[in-house]
Short mmCIF file of C-alpha atoms in Angstrom, two decimals:
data_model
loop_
_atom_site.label_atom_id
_atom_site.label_comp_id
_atom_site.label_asym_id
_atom_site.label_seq_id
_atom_site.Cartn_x
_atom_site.Cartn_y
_atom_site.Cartn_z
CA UNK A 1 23.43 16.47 11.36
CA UNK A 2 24.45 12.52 11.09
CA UNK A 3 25.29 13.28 7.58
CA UNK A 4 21.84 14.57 6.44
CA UNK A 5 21.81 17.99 4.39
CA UNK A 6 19.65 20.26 4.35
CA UNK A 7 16.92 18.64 6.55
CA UNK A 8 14.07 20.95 6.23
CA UNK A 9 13.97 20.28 2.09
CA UNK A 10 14.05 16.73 2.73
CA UNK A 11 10.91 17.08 5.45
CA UNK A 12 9.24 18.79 2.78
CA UNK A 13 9.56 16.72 -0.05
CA UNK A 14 8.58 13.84 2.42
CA UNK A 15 5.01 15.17 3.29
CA UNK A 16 4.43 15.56 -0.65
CA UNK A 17 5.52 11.35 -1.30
CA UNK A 18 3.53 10.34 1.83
CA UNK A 19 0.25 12.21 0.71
CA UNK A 20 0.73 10.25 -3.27
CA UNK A 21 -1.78 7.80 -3.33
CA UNK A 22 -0.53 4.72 -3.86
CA UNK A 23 -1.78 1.04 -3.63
CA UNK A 24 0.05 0.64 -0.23
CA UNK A 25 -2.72 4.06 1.19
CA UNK A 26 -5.21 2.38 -0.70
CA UNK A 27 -4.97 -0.90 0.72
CA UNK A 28 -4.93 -0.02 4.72
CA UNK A 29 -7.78 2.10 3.72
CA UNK A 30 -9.78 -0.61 2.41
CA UNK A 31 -8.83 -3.29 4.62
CA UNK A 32 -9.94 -0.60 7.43
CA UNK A 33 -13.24 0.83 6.07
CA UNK A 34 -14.03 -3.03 6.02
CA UNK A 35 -12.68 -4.50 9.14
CA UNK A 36 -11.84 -1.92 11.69
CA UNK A 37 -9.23 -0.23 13.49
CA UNK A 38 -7.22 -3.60 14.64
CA UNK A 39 -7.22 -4.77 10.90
CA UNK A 40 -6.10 -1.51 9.38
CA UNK A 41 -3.27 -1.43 11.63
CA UNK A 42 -2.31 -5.05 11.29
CA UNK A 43 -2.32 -3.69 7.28
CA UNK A 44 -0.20 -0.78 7.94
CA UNK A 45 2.72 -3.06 10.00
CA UNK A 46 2.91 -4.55 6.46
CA UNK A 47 3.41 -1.40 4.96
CA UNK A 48 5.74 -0.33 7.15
CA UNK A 49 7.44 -3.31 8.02
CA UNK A 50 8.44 -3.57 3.24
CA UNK A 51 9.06 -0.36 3.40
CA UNK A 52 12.01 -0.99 5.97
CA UNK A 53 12.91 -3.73 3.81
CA UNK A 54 12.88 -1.32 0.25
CA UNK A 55 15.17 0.88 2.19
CA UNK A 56 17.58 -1.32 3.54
CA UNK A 57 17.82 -2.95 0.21
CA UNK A 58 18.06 0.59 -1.43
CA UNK A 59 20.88 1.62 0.99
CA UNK A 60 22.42 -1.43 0.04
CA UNK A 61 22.76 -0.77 -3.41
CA UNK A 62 20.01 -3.60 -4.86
CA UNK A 63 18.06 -0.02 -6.44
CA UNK A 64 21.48 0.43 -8.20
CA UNK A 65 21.15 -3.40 -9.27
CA UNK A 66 17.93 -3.41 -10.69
CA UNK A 67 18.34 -0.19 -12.72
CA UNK A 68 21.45 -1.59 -14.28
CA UNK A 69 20.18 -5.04 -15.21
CA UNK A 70 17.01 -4.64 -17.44
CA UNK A 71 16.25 -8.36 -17.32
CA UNK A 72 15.76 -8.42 -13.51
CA UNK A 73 14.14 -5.09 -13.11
CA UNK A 74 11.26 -6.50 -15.84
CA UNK A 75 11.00 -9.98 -13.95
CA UNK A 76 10.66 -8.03 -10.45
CA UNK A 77 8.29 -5.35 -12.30
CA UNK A 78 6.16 -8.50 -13.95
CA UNK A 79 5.67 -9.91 -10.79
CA UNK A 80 4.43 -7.06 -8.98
CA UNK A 81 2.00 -6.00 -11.93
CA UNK A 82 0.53 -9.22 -11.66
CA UNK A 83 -0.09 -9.43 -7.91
CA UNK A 84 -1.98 -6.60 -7.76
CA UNK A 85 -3.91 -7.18 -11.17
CA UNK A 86 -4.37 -10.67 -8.94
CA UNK A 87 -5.56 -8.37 -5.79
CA UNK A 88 -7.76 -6.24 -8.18
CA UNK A 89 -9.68 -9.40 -9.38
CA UNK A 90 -10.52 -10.70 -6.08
CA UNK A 91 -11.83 -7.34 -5.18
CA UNK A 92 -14.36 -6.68 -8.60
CA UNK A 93 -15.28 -10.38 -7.44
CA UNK A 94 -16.13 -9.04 -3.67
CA UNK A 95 -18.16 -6.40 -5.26
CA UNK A 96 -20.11 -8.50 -7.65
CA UNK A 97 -20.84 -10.70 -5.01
CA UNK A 98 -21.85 -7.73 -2.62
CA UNK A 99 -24.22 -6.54 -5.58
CA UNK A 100 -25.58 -9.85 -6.15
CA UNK A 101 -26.34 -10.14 -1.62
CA UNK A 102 -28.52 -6.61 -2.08
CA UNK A 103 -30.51 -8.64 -3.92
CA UNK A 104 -30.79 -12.11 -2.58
CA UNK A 105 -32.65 -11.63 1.17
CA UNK A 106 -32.49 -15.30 1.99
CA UNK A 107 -31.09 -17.84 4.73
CA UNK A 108 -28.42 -18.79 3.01
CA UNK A 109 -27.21 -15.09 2.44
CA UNK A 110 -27.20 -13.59 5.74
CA UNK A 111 -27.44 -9.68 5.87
CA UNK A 112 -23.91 -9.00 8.43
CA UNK A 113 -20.56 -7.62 8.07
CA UNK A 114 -19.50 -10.72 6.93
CA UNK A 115 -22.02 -11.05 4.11
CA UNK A 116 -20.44 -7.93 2.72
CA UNK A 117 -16.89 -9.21 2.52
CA UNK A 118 -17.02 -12.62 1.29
CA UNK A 119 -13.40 -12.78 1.32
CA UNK A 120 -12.59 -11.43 4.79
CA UNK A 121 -12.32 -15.14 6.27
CA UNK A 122 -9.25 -16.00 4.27
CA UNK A 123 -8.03 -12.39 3.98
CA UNK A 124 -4.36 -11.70 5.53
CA UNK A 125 -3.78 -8.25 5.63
CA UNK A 126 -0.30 -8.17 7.27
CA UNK A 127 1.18 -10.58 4.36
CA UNK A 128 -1.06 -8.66 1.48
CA UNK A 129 0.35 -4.74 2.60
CA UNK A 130 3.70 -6.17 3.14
CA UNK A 131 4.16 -8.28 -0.55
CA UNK A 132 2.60 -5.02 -1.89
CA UNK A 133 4.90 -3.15 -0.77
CA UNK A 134 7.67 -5.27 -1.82
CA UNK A 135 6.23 -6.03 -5.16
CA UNK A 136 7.21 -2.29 -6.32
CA UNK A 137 11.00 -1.65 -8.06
CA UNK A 138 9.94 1.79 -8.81
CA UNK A 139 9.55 2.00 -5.31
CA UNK A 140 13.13 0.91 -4.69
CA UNK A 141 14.47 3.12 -7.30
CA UNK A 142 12.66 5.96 -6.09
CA UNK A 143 14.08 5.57 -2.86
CA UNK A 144 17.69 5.90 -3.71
CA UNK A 145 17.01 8.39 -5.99
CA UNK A 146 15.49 10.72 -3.09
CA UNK A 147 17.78 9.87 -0.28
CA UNK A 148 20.81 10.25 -1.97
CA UNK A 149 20.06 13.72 -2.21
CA UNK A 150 20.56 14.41 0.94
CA UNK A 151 23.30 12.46 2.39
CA UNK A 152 26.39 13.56 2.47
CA UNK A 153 29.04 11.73 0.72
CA UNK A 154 31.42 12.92 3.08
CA UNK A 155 29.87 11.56 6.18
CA UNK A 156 32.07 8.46 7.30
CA UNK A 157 29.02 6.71 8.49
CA UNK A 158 26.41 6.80 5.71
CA UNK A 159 23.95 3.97 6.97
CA UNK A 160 23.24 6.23 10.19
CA UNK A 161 22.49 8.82 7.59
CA UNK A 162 20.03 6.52 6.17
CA UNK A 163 18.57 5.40 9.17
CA UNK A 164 17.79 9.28 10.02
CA UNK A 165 16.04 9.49 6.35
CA UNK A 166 14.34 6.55 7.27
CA UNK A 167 12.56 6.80 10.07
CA UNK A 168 11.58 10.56 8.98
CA UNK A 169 9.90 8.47 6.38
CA UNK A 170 8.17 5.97 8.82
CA UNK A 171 7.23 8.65 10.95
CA UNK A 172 5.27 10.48 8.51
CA UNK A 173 3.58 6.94 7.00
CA UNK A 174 2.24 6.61 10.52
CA UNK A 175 0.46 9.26 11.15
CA UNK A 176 -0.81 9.24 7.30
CA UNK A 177 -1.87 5.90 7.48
CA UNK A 178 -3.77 6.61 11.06
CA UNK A 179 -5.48 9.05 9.61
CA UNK A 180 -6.57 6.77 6.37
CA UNK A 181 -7.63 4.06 9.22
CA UNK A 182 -9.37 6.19 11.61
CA UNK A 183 -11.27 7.60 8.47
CA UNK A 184 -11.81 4.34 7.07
CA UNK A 185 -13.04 3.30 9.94
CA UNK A 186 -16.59 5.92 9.80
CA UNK A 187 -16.95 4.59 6.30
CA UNK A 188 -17.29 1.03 7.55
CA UNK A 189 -21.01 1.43 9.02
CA UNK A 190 -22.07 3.00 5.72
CA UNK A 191 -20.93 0.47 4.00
CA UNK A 192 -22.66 -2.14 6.31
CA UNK A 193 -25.82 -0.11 5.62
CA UNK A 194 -25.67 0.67 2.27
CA UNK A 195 -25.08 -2.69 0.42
CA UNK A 196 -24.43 -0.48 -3.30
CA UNK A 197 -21.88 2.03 -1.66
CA UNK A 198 -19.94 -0.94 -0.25
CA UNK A 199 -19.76 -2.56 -4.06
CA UNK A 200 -19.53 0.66 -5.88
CA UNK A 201 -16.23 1.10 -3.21
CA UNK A 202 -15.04 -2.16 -3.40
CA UNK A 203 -15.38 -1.76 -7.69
CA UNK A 204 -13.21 1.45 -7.46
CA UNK A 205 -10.91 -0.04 -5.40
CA UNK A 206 -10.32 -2.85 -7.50
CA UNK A 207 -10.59 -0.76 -10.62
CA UNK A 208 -7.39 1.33 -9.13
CA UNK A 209 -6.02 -1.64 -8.47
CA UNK A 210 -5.74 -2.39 -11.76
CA UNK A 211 -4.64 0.99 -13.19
CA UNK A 212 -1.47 0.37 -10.82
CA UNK A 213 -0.62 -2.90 -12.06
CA UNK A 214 -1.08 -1.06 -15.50
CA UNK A 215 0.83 1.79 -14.87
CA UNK A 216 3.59 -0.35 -13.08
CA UNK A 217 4.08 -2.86 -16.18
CA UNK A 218 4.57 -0.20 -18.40
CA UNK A 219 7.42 1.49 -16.34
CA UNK A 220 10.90 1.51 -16.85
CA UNK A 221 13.65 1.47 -15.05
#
């Protein structure tokens, strides 16, 4: 169908990626435990809007690039480690300063939502999910190593084919990622209310943060 082969493999390997957790997941859950339903959504059109970019690029042939030139796959994969070790700081800092707040019932530190996140003024969380997801060669790599697979070389029109793969993909990100937001969501009034949950999250979150940016500069192509 289009060029696609054998569909129903595909579909399952697809619910298996989508349910990895990743810093992309993480992120839209974070960003909607903390600010709500609107926010985690503005979040996930990042997501979703790199990951359309990582798979034009991969049906392009840039994943073919990268792999082949070592020097540009480490610069990419530098870069990316270091925005989210950059991402991981600012949230350990969040948490201190939530930590610190538990303790510090004055004027000048009101007891709100806002309190909580001290970084939620300046906070984009379109531009943050979508440089994430950008930020990620494996990502790219992985991508043309999974499509691939099932289009068929035959097919005289192989960027339909990869439209079809595609937007299976996007499809399933959706409705994972609603279900991250909606959940995130019921954890936001616990968090408002309990002032050491919200920085022990906000510390694990960061702390994973880091293990990707870790786990990310030590890849290879």
């Amino acid at each position: 169908m289009l060029g696609v082969t054998d569909l129903p493999t595909y579909l399952a390997g697809l619910v298996l990626i989508v349910l990895l957790p990743g810093p992309n997941s993480l992120y839209v859950l974070s960003v909607a435990a903390r600010r709500g339903v609107r926010s985690g959504y503005t979040a996930a059109a990042g997501v979703w809007c790199g990951d359309t970019v990582l798979m034009v690029l991969s049906a392009a042939g840039v994943a073919s690039l990268l792999q082949a030139n070592d020097l540009l796959f480490g610069i990419v994969k530098f870069v990316g480690a270091g925005y989210l070790t950059w991402l991981a700081i600012g949230m350990l800092r969040a948490a201190w300063s939530m930590w610190r707040a538990r303790h510090e019932r004055s004027a000048d530190v009101p007891d709100d939502a806002s309190a909580a996140d001290p970084a939620r003024g300046g906070e984009r969380p379109f531009r943050r999910a979508f440089v994430i997801s950008l930020l990620n060669p494996k990502a790219i790599l992985f991508m043309i190593a999974f499509f691939v697979q099932f289009v068929d070389p035959a097919y005289a029109y192989p960027a339909i084919s990869f439209a079809v793969l595609g937007g299976c993909l996007q499809v399933a990100s959706m409705l994972y990622l609603s279900v991250l937001i909606f959940t995130g969501t019921h954890l936001a009034a616990a968090f408002r209310r309990r002032k050491r949950l919200s920085a022990g999250a906000t510390s694990a979150a960061g702390a994973l943060f880091l293990g990707f940016a870790v786990k990310l500069s030590l890849s290879s192509a």
